[in-house]
Amino acid sequence: MKFEMDSVEVMSDGVISENQFGIADMGFILDLLRNKIYSNIIKACCQEYTCNARDAHREAGKADVPIVVTLPTALEPTWRCRDFGNSISPDKMVNVFIQYGASTKRTSNQFTGGFGIGCKTAFGYGDSFIVNTFINGIARSYSCVIDDTRCGKLVLLSENET
C-alpha cells in the first residue's frame, strides 16, 4: 500500500541539546508487536500470509494463478500457504523479512500492507515457524524462532538444489 508521507521542515533556535528517541528494551517492544495487536491470532495469520502470497503473485505478474492453502488435519496439524511468486532472496530475508518496519510494498497501491509487521504474525501464535523459499534453483528452509533475547532470530536450516 502506497503511503503519502508529509515532509516536515523543522527550524529551531537556541537549542542547547538534542536526543533522538529510541527503543531501550527491544525484546519488550517486539513482544508487543507480536502478541498485543491481534485480537484473533489464527485469523490474523491466515489473512497476513494469504495477502502476502497474493501480493507475491501480483508482483510476479501471476495475479490469475491461485495460491495454495493447506489446512491442518489430525494427521498433519500444519497450516501452509504456498505462492508461486518471485520468492525471497537470502538478502531480502535478512534485510526485509526479519526487520520490523521494513517493506517492499510502499511504492504501489497494488499491494496489501506495507507496515513490515505482517510476515512476523506467526510469532503471535507460537515461538517458531518455518519459511521455505525457492529461488534460482535453490530451495532454502528457514526457522524463525524467538530466542532468549526475546527479539528472535532467523536460522537457515537447509539449502538444496531443486
JSON list of C-alpha atoms in Angstrom, two decimals:
[
{"chain": "A", "resi": 1, "resn": "MET", "atom": "CA", "xyz": [0.00, 0.00, 0.00]},
{"chain": "A", "resi": 2, "resn": "LYS", "atom": "CA", "xyz": [1.42, 3.34, -1.00]},
{"chain": "A", "resi": 3, "resn": "PHE", "atom": "CA", "xyz": [1.84, 5.77, 1.87]},
{"chain": "A", "resi": 4, "resn": "GLU", "atom": "CA", "xyz": [1.71, 9.51, 1.49]},
{"chain": "A", "resi": 5, "resn": "MET", "atom": "CA", "xyz": [4.43, 10.93, 3.71]},
{"chain": "A", "resi": 6, "resn": "ASP", "atom": "CA", "xyz": [4.40, 14.60, 4.57]},
{"chain": "A", "resi": 7, "resn": "SER", "atom": "CA", "xyz": [7.81, 16.18, 4.70]},
{"chain": "A", "resi": 8, "resn": "VAL", "atom": "CA", "xyz": [8.36, 18.29, 7.76]},
{"chain": "A", "resi": 9, "resn": "GLU", "atom": "CA", "xyz": [10.80, 21.14, 7.94]},
{"chain": "A", "resi": 10, "resn": "VAL", "atom": "CA", "xyz": [11.76, 21.96, 11.49]},
{"chain": "A", "resi": 11, "resn": "MET", "atom": "CA", "xyz": [13.54, 25.13, 12.35]},
{"chain": "A", "resi": 12, "resn": "SER", "atom": "CA", "xyz": [14.93, 25.69, 15.80]},
{"chain": "A", "resi": 13, "resn": "ASP", "atom": "CA", "xyz": [16.77, 28.45, 17.54]},
{"chain": "A", "resi": 14, "resn": "GLY", "atom": "CA", "xyz": [18.54, 28.43, 20.87]},
{"chain": "A", "resi": 15, "resn": "VAL", "atom": "CA", "xyz": [18.68, 24.64, 21.20]},
{"chain": "A", "resi": 16, "resn": "ILE", "atom": "CA", "xyz": [21.02, 23.50, 23.95]},
{"chain": "A", "resi": 17, "resn": "SER", "atom": "CA", "xyz": [20.96, 19.78, 23.13]},
{"chain": "A", "resi": 18, "resn": "GLU", "atom": "CA", "xyz": [19.04, 17.21, 21.14]},
{"chain": "A", "resi": 19, "resn": "ASN", "atom": "CA", "xyz": [18.46, 13.49, 21.69]},
{"chain": "A", "resi": 20, "resn": "GLN", "atom": "CA", "xyz": [16.75, 11.05, 19.35]},
{"chain": "A", "resi": 21, "resn": "PHE", "atom": "CA", "xyz": [14.02, 8.77, 20.62]},
{"chain": "A", "resi": 22, "resn": "GLY", "atom": "CA", "xyz": [14.93, 5.08, 20.59]},
{"chain": "A", "resi": 23, "resn": "ILE", "atom": "CA", "xyz": [13.95, 1.72, 21.99]},
{"chain": "A", "resi": 24, "resn": "ALA", "atom": "CA", "xyz": [15.53, 0.73, 25.30]},
{"chain": "A", "resi": 25, "resn": "ASP", "atom": "CA", "xyz": [14.11, -2.79, 25.54]},
{"chain": "A", "resi": 26, "resn": "MET", "atom": "CA", "xyz": [13.79, -4.15, 22.01]},
{"chain": "A", "resi": 27, "resn": "GLY", "atom": "CA", "xyz": [12.55, -7.56, 23.21]},
{"chain": "A", "resi": 28, "resn": "PHE", "atom": "CA", "xyz": [9.67, -5.91, 25.09]},
{"chain": "A", "resi": 29, "resn": "ILE", "atom": "CA", "xyz": [8.62, -3.78, 22.11]},
{"chain": "A", "resi": 30, "resn": "LEU", "atom": "CA", "xyz": [8.84, -6.72, 19.68]},
{"chain": "A", "resi": 31, "resn": "ASP", "atom": "CA", "xyz": [6.74, -8.78, 22.10]},
{"chain": "A", "resi": 32, "resn": "LEU", "atom": "CA", "xyz": [4.09, -6.04, 21.96]},
{"chain": "A", "resi": 33, "resn": "LEU", "atom": "CA", "xyz": [4.12, -6.15, 18.14]},
{"chain": "A", "resi": 34, "resn": "ARG", "atom": "CA", "xyz": [3.90, -9.95, 18.12]},
{"chain": "A", "resi": 35, "resn": "ASN", "atom": "CA", "xyz": [1.37, -10.56, 20.87]},
{"chain": "A", "resi": 36, "resn": "LYS", "atom": "CA", "xyz": [-0.74, -7.49, 21.54]},
{"chain": "A", "resi": 37, "resn": "ILE", "atom": "CA", "xyz": [-2.00, -6.12, 18.22]},
{"chain": "A", "resi": 38, "resn": "TYR", "atom": "CA", "xyz": [-4.19, -9.02, 17.02]},
{"chain": "A", "resi": 39, "resn": "SER", "atom": "CA", "xyz": [-7.45, -9.98, 18.75]},
{"chain": "A", "resi": 40, "resn": "ASN", "atom": "CA", "xyz": [-7.75, -13.25, 16.79]},
{"chain": "A", "resi": 41, "resn": "ILE", "atom": "CA", "xyz": [-4.27, -14.56, 16.04]},
{"chain": "A", "resi": 42, "resn": "ILE", "atom": "CA", "xyz": [-5.34, -17.56, 13.94]},
{"chain": "A", "resi": 43, "resn": "LYS", "atom": "CA", "xyz": [-7.45, -15.34, 11.71]},
{"chain": "A", "resi": 44, "resn": "ALA", "atom": "CA", "xyz": [-4.63, -12.77, 11.54]},
{"chain": "A", "resi": 45, "resn": "CYS", "atom": "CA", "xyz": [-2.09, -15.41, 10.46]},
{"chain": "A", "resi": 46, "resn": "CYS", "atom": "CA", "xyz": [-4.40, -16.66, 7.71]},
{"chain": "A", "resi": 47, "resn": "GLN", "atom": "CA", "xyz": [-5.09, -13.12, 6.49]},
{"chain": "A", "resi": 48, "resn": "GLU", "atom": "CA", "xyz": [-1.49, -11.90, 6.59]},
{"chain": "A", "resi": 49, "resn": "TYR", "atom": "CA", "xyz": [0.07, -14.88, 4.83]},
{"chain": "A", "resi": 50, "resn": "THR", "atom": "CA", "xyz": [-2.60, -15.24, 2.16]},
{"chain": "A", "resi": 51, "resn": "CYS", "atom": "CA", "xyz": [-2.38, -11.50, 1.43]},
{"chain": "A", "resi": 52, "resn": "ASN", "atom": "CA", "xyz": [1.41, -11.77, 1.18]},
{"chain": "A", "resi": 53, "resn": "ALA", "atom": "CA", "xyz": [1.06, -14.74, -1.18]},
{"chain": "A", "resi": 54, "resn": "ARG", "atom": "CA", "xyz": [-1.43, -12.82, -3.33]},
{"chain": "A", "resi": 55, "resn": "ASP", "atom": "CA", "xyz": [0.93, -9.84, -3.39]},
{"chain": "A", "resi": 56, "resn": "ALA", "atom": "CA", "xyz": [3.81, -12.12, -4.44]},
{"chain": "A", "resi": 57, "resn": "HIS", "atom": "CA", "xyz": [1.71, -13.29, -7.40]},
{"chain": "A", "resi": 58, "resn": "ARG", "atom": "CA", "xyz": [0.84, -9.71, -8.34]},
{"chain": "A", "resi": 59, "resn": "GLU", "atom": "CA", "xyz": [4.50, -8.68, -8.17]},
{"chain": "A", "resi": 60, "resn": "ALA", "atom": "CA", "xyz": [5.47, -11.63, -10.42]},
{"chain": "A", "resi": 61, "resn": "GLY", "atom": "CA", "xyz": [2.71, -10.90, -12.96]},
{"chain": "A", "resi": 62, "resn": "LYS", "atom": "CA", "xyz": [0.80, -14.04, -11.92]},
{"chain": "A", "resi": 63, "resn": "ALA", "atom": "CA", "xyz": [-2.29, -12.41, -10.42]},
{"chain": "A", "resi": 64, "resn": "ASP", "atom": "CA", "xyz": [-4.55, -15.05, -12.00]},
{"chain": "A", "resi": 65, "resn": "VAL", "atom": "CA", "xyz": [-2.57, -18.02, -10.61]},
{"chain": "A", "resi": 66, "resn": "PRO", "atom": "CA", "xyz": [-4.14, -19.33, -7.40]},
{"chain": "A", "resi": 67, "resn": "ILE", "atom": "CA", "xyz": [-2.16, -19.64, -4.21]},
{"chain": "A", "resi": 68, "resn": "VAL", "atom": "CA", "xyz": [-2.28, -23.00, -2.40]},
{"chain": "A", "resi": 69, "resn": "VAL", "atom": "CA", "xyz": [-3.51, -23.14, 1.18]},
{"chain": "A", "resi": 70, "resn": "THR", "atom": "CA", "xyz": [-3.29, -26.43, 3.07]},
{"chain": "A", "resi": 71, "resn": "LEU", "atom": "CA", "xyz": [-5.45, -26.71, 6.15]},
{"chain": "A", "resi": 72, "resn": "PRO", "atom": "CA", "xyz": [-4.36, -28.68, 9.21]},
{"chain": "A", "resi": 73, "resn": "THR", "atom": "CA", "xyz": [-5.74, -32.17, 9.79]},
{"chain": "A", "resi": 74, "resn": "ALA", "atom": "CA", "xyz": [-5.46, -34.71, 12.61]},
{"chain": "A", "resi": 75, "resn": "LEU", "atom": "CA", "xyz": [-2.63, -36.43, 10.73]},
{"chain": "A", "resi": 76, "resn": "GLU", "atom": "CA", "xyz": [-0.84, -33.25, 9.57]},
{"chain": "A", "resi": 77, "resn": "PRO", "atom": "CA", "xyz": [-1.54, -30.41, 12.03]},
{"chain": "A", "resi": 78, "resn": "THR", "atom": "CA", "xyz": [0.29, -27.73, 10.00]},
{"chain": "A", "resi": 79, "resn": "TRP", "atom": "CA", "xyz": [-1.29, -24.80, 8.17]},
{"chain": "A", "resi": 80, "resn": "ARG", "atom": "CA", "xyz": [0.58, -23.91, 4.97]},
{"chain": "A", "resi": 81, "resn": "CYS", "atom": "CA", "xyz": [0.35, -21.14, 2.42]},
{"chain": "A", "resi": 82, "resn": "ARG", "atom": "CA", "xyz": [2.26, -21.54, -0.86]},
{"chain": "A", "resi": 83, "resn": "ASP", "atom": "CA", "xyz": [2.70, -18.93, -3.54]},
{"chain": "A", "resi": 84, "resn": "PHE", "atom": "CA", "xyz": [4.47, -19.11, -6.87]},
{"chain": "A", "resi": 85, "resn": "GLY", "atom": "CA", "xyz": [5.88, -15.59, -6.95]},
{"chain": "A", "resi": 86, "resn": "ASN", "atom": "CA", "xyz": [9.49, -14.45, -7.27]},
{"chain": "A", "resi": 87, "resn": "SER", "atom": "CA", "xyz": [10.37, -15.80, -3.80]},
{"chain": "A", "resi": 88, "resn": "ILE", "atom": "CA", "xyz": [12.52, -14.12, -1.18]},
{"chain": "A", "resi": 89, "resn": "SER", "atom": "CA", "xyz": [16.25, -13.91, -1.74]},
{"chain": "A", "resi": 90, "resn": "PRO", "atom": "CA", "xyz": [18.62, -14.54, 1.18]},
{"chain": "A", "resi": 91, "resn": "ASP", "atom": "CA", "xyz": [19.39, -10.79, 1.13]},
{"chain": "A", "resi": 92, "resn": "LYS", "atom": "CA", "xyz": [15.68, -9.89, 1.42]},
{"chain": "A", "resi": 93, "resn": "MET", "atom": "CA", "xyz": [15.22, -12.45, 4.20]},
{"chain": "A", "resi": 94, "resn": "VAL", "atom": "CA", "xyz": [17.87, -10.63, 6.26]},
{"chain": "A", "resi": 95, "resn": "ASN", "atom": "CA", "xyz": [17.23, -7.02, 5.23]},
{"chain": "A", "resi": 96, "resn": "VAL", "atom": "CA", "xyz": [13.44, -7.01, 4.84]},
{"chain": "A", "resi": 97, "resn": "PHE", "atom": "CA", "xyz": [11.67, -10.14, 6.12]},
{"chain": "A", "resi": 98, "resn": "ILE", "atom": "CA", "xyz": [13.15, -10.16, 9.63]},
{"chain": "A", "resi": 99, "resn": "GLN", "atom": "CA", "xyz": [13.24, -6.37, 10.01]},
{"chain": "A", "resi": 100, "resn": "TYR", "atom": "CA", "xyz": [10.18, -4.90, 11.71]},
{"chain": "A", "resi": 101, "resn": "GLY", "atom": "CA", "xyz": [9.01, -1.89, 9.75]},
{"chain": "A", "resi": 102, "resn": "ALA", "atom": "CA", "xyz": [10.83, -2.88, 6.54]},
{"chain": "A", "resi": 103, "resn": "SER", "atom": "CA", "xyz": [8.63, -3.41, 3.49]},
{"chain": "A", "resi": 104, "resn": "THR", "atom": "CA", "xyz": [8.86, -3.62, -0.28]},
{"chain": "A", "resi": 105, "resn": "LYS", "atom": "CA", "xyz": [5.16, -2.74, -0.67]},
{"chain": "A", "resi": 106, "resn": "ARG", "atom": "CA", "xyz": [5.14, 1.02, -0.14]},
{"chain": "A", "resi": 107, "resn": "THR", "atom": "CA", "xyz": [5.54, 2.07, -3.76]},
{"chain": "A", "resi": 108, "resn": "SER", "atom": "CA", "xyz": [2.20, 0.90, -5.14]},
{"chain": "A", "resi": 109, "resn": "ASN", "atom": "CA", "xyz": [-1.43, 0.56, -4.14]},
{"chain": "A", "resi": 110, "resn": "GLN", "atom": "CA", "xyz": [-1.39, -2.79, -5.97]},
{"chain": "A", "resi": 111, "resn": "PHE", "atom": "CA", "xyz": [-0.22, -4.46, -2.74]},
{"chain": "A", "resi": 112, "resn": "THR", "atom": "CA", "xyz": [-1.77, -5.03, 0.67]},
{"chain": "A", "resi": 113, "resn": "GLY", "atom": "CA", "xyz": [0.13, -3.95, 3.76]},
{"chain": "A", "resi": 114, "resn": "GLY", "atom": "CA", "xyz": [3.40, -2.14, 3.81]},
{"chain": "A", "resi": 115, "resn": "PHE", "atom": "CA", "xyz": [3.92, -1.81, 7.56]},
{"chain": "A", "resi": 116, "resn": "GLY", "atom": "CA", "xyz": [6.60, -4.51, 7.81]},
{"chain": "A", "resi": 117, "resn": "ILE", "atom": "CA", "xyz": [4.81, -6.41, 10.57]},
{"chain": "A", "resi": 118, "resn": "GLY", "atom": "CA", "xyz": [2.53, -8.96, 8.87]},
{"chain": "A", "resi": 119, "resn": "CYS", "atom": "CA", "xyz": [5.12, -11.57, 7.91]},
{"chain": "A", "resi": 120, "resn": "LYS", "atom": "CA", "xyz": [6.01, -11.96, 11.60]},
{"chain": "A", "resi": 121, "resn": "THR", "atom": "CA", "xyz": [2.40, -12.64, 12.64]},
{"chain": "A", "resi": 122, "resn": "ALA", "atom": "CA", "xyz": [3.01, -16.35, 13.34]},
{"chain": "A", "resi": 123, "resn": "PHE", "atom": "CA", "xyz": [5.05, -15.30, 16.39]},
{"chain": "A", "resi": 124, "resn": "GLY", "atom": "CA", "xyz": [1.73, -14.32, 17.97]},
{"chain": "A", "resi": 125, "resn": "TYR", "atom": "CA", "xyz": [0.70, -17.97, 17.72]},
{"chain": "A", "resi": 126, "resn": "GLY", "atom": "CA", "xyz": [3.95, -19.67, 18.72]},
{"chain": "A", "resi": 127, "resn": "ASP", "atom": "CA", "xyz": [7.64, -19.17, 19.30]},
{"chain": "A", "resi": 128, "resn": "SER", "atom": "CA", "xyz": [8.73, -20.55, 15.93]},
{"chain": "A", "resi": 129, "resn": "PHE", "atom": "CA", "xyz": [7.64, -21.00, 12.35]},
{"chain": "A", "resi": 130, "resn": "ILE", "atom": "CA", "xyz": [9.18, -22.21, 9.10]},
{"chain": "A", "resi": 131, "resn": "VAL", "atom": "CA", "xyz": [9.65, -20.27, 5.85]},
{"chain": "A", "resi": 132, "resn": "ASN", "atom": "CA", "xyz": [10.60, -22.12, 2.67]},
{"chain": "A", "resi": 133, "resn": "THR", "atom": "CA", "xyz": [11.92, -20.20, -0.31]},
{"chain": "A", "resi": 134, "resn": "PHE", "atom": "CA", "xyz": [12.64, -21.34, -3.85]},
{"chain": "A", "resi": 135, "resn": "ILE", "atom": "CA", "xyz": [14.85, -19.03, -5.87]},
{"chain": "A", "resi": 136, "resn": "ASN", "atom": "CA", "xyz": [17.36, -19.53, -8.69]},
{"chain": "A", "resi": 137, "resn": "GLY", "atom": "CA", "xyz": [17.21, -23.31, -8.41]},
{"chain": "A", "resi": 138, "resn": "ILE", "atom": "CA", "xyz": [17.87, -23.37, -4.66]},
{"chain": "A", "resi": 139, "resn": "ALA", "atom": "CA", "xyz": [15.32, -24.37, -2.01]},
{"chain": "A", "resi": 140, "resn": "ARG", "atom": "CA", "xyz": [16.04, -22.89, 1.40]},
{"chain": "A", "resi": 141, "resn": "SER", "atom": "CA", "xyz": [14.32, -23.68, 4.66]},
{"chain": "A", "resi": 142, "resn": "TYR", "atom": "CA", "xyz": [14.48, -21.13, 7.47]},
{"chain": "A", "resi": 143, "resn": "SER", "atom": "CA", "xyz": [13.33, -21.36, 11.05]},
{"chain": "A", "resi": 144, "resn": "CYS", "atom": "CA", "xyz": [12.13, -18.12, 12.60]},
{"chain": "A", "resi": 145, "resn": "VAL", "atom": "CA", "xyz": [12.42, -18.53, 16.35]},
{"chain": "A", "resi": 146, "resn": "ILE", "atom": "CA", "xyz": [12.09, -16.44, 19.49]},
{"chain": "A", "resi": 147, "resn": "ASP", "atom": "CA", "xyz": [15.27, -16.92, 21.48]},
{"chain": "A", "resi": 148, "resn": "ASP", "atom": "CA", "xyz": [16.32, -15.86, 24.98]},
{"chain": "A", "resi": 149, "resn": "THR", "atom": "CA", "xyz": [16.77, -12.24, 23.83]},
{"chain": "A", "resi": 150, "resn": "ARG", "atom": "CA", "xyz": [13.00, -12.12, 23.03]},
{"chain": "A", "resi": 151, "resn": "CYS", "atom": "CA", "xyz": [13.97, -10.41, 19.76]},
{"chain": "A", "resi": 152, "resn": "GLY", "atom": "CA", "xyz": [14.03, -13.55, 17.65]},
{"chain": "A", "resi": 153, "resn": "LYS", "atom": "CA", "xyz": [16.40, -14.88, 15.06]},
{"chain": "A", "resi": 154, "resn": "LEU", "atom": "CA", "xyz": [16.41, -16.35, 11.57]},
{"chain": "A", "resi": 155, "resn": "VAL", "atom": "CA", "xyz": [18.12, -19.73, 11.26]},
{"chain": "A", "resi": 156, "resn": "LEU", "atom": "CA", "xyz": [18.97, -21.18, 7.85]},
{"chain": "A", "resi": 157, "resn": "LEU", "atom": "CA", "xyz": [18.26, -24.90, 8.19]},
{"chain": "A", "resi": 158, "resn": "SER", "atom": "CA", "xyz": [18.94, -26.18, 4.69]},
{"chain": "A", "resi": 159, "resn": "GLU", "atom": "CA", "xyz": [19.91, -25.27, 1.14]},
{"chain": "A", "resi": 160, "resn": "ASN", "atom": "CA", "xyz": [19.25, -27.78, -1.64]},
{"chain": "A", "resi": 161, "resn": "GLU", "atom": "CA", "xyz": [19.20, -27.65, -5.42]},
{"chain": "A", "resi": 162, "resn": "THR", "atom": "CA", "xyz": [15.72, -28.01, -6.86]}
]
